CSV table of C-alpha atoms in Angstrom, one decimal:
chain,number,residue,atom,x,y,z
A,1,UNK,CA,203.2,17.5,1.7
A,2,UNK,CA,200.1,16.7,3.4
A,3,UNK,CA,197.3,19.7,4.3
A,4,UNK,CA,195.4,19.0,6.8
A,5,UNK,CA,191.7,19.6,5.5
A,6,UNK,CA,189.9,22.8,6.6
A,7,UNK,CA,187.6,22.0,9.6
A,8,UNK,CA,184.1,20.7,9.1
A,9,UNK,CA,181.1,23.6,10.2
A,10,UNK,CA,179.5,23.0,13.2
A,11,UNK,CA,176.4,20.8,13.3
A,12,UNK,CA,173.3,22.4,13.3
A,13,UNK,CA,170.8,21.4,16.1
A,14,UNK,CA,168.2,19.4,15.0
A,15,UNK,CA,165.0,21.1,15.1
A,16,UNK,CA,162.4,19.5,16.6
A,17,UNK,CA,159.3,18.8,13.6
A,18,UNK,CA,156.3,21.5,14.7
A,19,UNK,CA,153.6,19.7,16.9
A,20,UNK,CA,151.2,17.8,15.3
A,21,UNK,CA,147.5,19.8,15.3
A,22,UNK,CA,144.4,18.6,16.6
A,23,UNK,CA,142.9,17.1,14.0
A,24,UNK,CA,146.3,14.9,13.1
A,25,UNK,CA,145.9,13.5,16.2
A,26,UNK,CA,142.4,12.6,16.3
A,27,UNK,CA,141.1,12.1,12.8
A,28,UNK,CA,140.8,8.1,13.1
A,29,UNK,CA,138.0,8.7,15.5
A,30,UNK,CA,136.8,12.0,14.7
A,31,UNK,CA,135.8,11.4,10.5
A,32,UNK,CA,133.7,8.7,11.8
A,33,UNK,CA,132.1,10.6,14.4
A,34,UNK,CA,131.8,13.6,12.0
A,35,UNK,CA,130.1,11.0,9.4
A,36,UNK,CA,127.8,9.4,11.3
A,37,UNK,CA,126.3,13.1,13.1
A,38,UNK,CA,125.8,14.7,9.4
A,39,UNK,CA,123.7,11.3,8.6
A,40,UNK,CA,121.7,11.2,11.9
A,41,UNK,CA,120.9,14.9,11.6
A,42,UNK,CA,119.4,14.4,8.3
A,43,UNK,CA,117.6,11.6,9.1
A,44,UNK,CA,115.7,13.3,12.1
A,45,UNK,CA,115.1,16.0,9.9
A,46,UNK,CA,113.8,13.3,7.4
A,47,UNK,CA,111.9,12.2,10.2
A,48,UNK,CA,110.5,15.9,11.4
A,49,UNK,CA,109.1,16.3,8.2
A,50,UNK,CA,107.4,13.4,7.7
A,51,UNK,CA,105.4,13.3,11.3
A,52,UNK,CA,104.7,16.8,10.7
A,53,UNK,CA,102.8,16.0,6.9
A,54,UNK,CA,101.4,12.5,8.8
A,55,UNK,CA,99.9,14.9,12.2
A,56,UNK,CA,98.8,17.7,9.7
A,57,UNK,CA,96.8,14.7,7.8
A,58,UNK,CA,95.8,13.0,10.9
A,59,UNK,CA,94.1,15.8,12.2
A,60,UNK,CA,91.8,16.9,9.5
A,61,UNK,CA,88.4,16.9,9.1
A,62,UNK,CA,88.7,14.0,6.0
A,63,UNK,CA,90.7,11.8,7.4
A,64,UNK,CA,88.6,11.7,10.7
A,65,UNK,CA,85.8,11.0,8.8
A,66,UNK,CA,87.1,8.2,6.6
A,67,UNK,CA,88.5,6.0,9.8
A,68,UNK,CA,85.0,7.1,11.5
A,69,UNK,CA,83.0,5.7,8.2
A,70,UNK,CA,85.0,2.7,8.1
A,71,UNK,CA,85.0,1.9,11.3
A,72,UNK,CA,80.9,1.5,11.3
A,73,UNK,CA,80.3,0.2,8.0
A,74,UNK,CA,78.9,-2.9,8.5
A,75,UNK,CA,79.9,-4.6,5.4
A,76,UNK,CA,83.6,-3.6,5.8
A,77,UNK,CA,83.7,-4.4,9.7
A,78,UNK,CA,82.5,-8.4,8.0
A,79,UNK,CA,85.3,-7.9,6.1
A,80,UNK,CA,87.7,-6.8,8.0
A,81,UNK,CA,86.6,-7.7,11.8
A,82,UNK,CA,87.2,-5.5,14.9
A,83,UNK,CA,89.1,-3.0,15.5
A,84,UNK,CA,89.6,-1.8,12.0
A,85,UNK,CA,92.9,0.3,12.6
A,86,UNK,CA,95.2,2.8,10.1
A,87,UNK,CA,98.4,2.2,9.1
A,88,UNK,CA,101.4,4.4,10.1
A,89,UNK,CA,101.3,6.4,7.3
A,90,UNK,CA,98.8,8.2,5.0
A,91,UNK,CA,99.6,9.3,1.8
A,92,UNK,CA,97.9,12.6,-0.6
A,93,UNK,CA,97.5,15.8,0.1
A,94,UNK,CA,95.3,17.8,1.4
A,95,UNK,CA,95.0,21.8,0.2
A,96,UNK,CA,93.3,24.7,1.4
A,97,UNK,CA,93.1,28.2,1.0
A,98,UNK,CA,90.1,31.2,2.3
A,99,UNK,CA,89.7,32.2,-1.4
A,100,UNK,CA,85.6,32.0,-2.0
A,101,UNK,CA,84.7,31.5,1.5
A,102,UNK,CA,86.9,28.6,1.9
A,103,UNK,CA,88.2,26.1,-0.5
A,104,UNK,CA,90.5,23.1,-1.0
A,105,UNK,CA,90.7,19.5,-2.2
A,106,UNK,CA,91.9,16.6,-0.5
A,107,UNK,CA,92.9,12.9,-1.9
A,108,UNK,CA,94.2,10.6,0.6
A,109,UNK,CA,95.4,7.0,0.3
A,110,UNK,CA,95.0,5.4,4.1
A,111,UNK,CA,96.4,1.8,4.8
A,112,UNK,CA,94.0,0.2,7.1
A,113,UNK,CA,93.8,-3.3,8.9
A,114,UNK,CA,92.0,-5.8,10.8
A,115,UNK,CA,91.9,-9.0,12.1
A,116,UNK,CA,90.8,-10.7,9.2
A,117,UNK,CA,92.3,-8.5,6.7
A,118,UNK,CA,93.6,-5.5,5.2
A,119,UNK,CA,92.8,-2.7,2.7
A,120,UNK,CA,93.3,1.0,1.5
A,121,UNK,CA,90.5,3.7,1.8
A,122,UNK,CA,90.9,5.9,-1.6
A,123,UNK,CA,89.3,9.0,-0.3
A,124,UNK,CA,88.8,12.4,-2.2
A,125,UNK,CA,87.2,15.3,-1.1
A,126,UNK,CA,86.3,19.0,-2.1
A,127,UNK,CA,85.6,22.4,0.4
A,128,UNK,CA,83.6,24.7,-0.5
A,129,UNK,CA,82.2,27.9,1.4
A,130,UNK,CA,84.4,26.4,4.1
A,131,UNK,CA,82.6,22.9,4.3
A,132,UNK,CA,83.9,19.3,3.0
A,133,UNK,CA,82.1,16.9,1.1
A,134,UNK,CA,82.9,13.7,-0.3
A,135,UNK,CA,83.5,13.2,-4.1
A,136,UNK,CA,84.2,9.7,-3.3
A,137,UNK,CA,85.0,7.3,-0.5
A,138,UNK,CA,85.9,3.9,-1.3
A,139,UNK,CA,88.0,1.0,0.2
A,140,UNK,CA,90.1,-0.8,-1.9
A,141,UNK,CA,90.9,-4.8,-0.3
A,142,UNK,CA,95.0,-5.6,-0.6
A,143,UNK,CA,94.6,-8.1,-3.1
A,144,UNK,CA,93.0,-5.1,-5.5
A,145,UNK,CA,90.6,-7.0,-6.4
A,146,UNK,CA,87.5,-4.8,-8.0
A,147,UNK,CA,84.8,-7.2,-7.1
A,148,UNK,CA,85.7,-6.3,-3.4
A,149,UNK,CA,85.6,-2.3,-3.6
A,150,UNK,CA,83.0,-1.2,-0.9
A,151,UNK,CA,82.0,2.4,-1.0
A,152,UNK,CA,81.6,4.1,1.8
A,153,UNK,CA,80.8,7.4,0.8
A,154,UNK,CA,78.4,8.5,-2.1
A,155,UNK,CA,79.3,11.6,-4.1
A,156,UNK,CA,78.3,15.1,-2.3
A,157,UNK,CA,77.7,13.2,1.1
A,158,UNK,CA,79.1,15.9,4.0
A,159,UNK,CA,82.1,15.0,5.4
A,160,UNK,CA,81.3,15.4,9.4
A,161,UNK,CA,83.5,17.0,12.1
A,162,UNK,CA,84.9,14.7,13.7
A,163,UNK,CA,87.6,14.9,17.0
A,164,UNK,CA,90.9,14.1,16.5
A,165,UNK,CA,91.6,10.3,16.6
């Protein structure tokens, strides 16, 4: 005797899979994108910083007088010819505070150049009662060599006001 065997159950539909979310779609382009803004944001913040310590630096009263003092020395314009310009970046610091009437130090490393050469003016300075003076100003050739330092300031010599170059 044969049975005939039970029915099967129905099929059930297929269900469709959900739909795929933004970021399935579009992460091939969008990780890059994502990359690359996170590393130019912190670059220009990088950046921010930096031209805010080199304008702060630029614009005070030492470092207007070092570029002014090496400018018109006579023995470094021989050495270096005309114009005698900075580099792009000083380095130091410069700190002041209105304890005592006004106080501070600054030590400054400026790259400078010429036609026929280039140096670094080592310059360090004190405030006191609110006015700078040189504890030493001296330029420094790119070869380092000592026989070639010229100073340019003398110890206690006022550092003059000077307008923003």
């Amino acid at each position: 005797m044969s049975t005939i065997p039970p029915p099967l159950p129905p099929r059930p539909a297929s269900v469709p899979p959900p739909p795929r979310g933004w970021w399935q779609r579009n992460w091939k382009w969008a990780l890059p994108v994502t990359g690359l803004t996170f590393v130019a944001l912190v670059v220009a913040c990088i950046a921010i910083v930096l031209f805010a310590v080199r304008g702060s630096i630029t614009h005070s009263d030492v470092y207007a007088d070092a570029l002014a003092r090496a400018r018109t020395h006579p023995q470094l314009v021989a050495t270096l010819g005309t114009p005698i310009e900075p580099g792009l970046m000083p380095m130091g610091s410069i700190s002041t505070s209105s304890d005592n009437g006004g106080e501070g130090r600054a030590d400054l490393v400026i790259g400078i150049e010429g036609p026929l050469g280039e140096g670094r003016l080592i310059a360090a300075a004190d405030r006191r009662l609110g006015a700078w003076t040189w504890e030493s100003l001296l330029y420094v050739p790119g070869d380092n060599d000592p026989e070639h330092i010229i100073t340019l300031a003398e110890a206690d010599t006022p550092v003059e006001h000077h307008a923003a170059p």
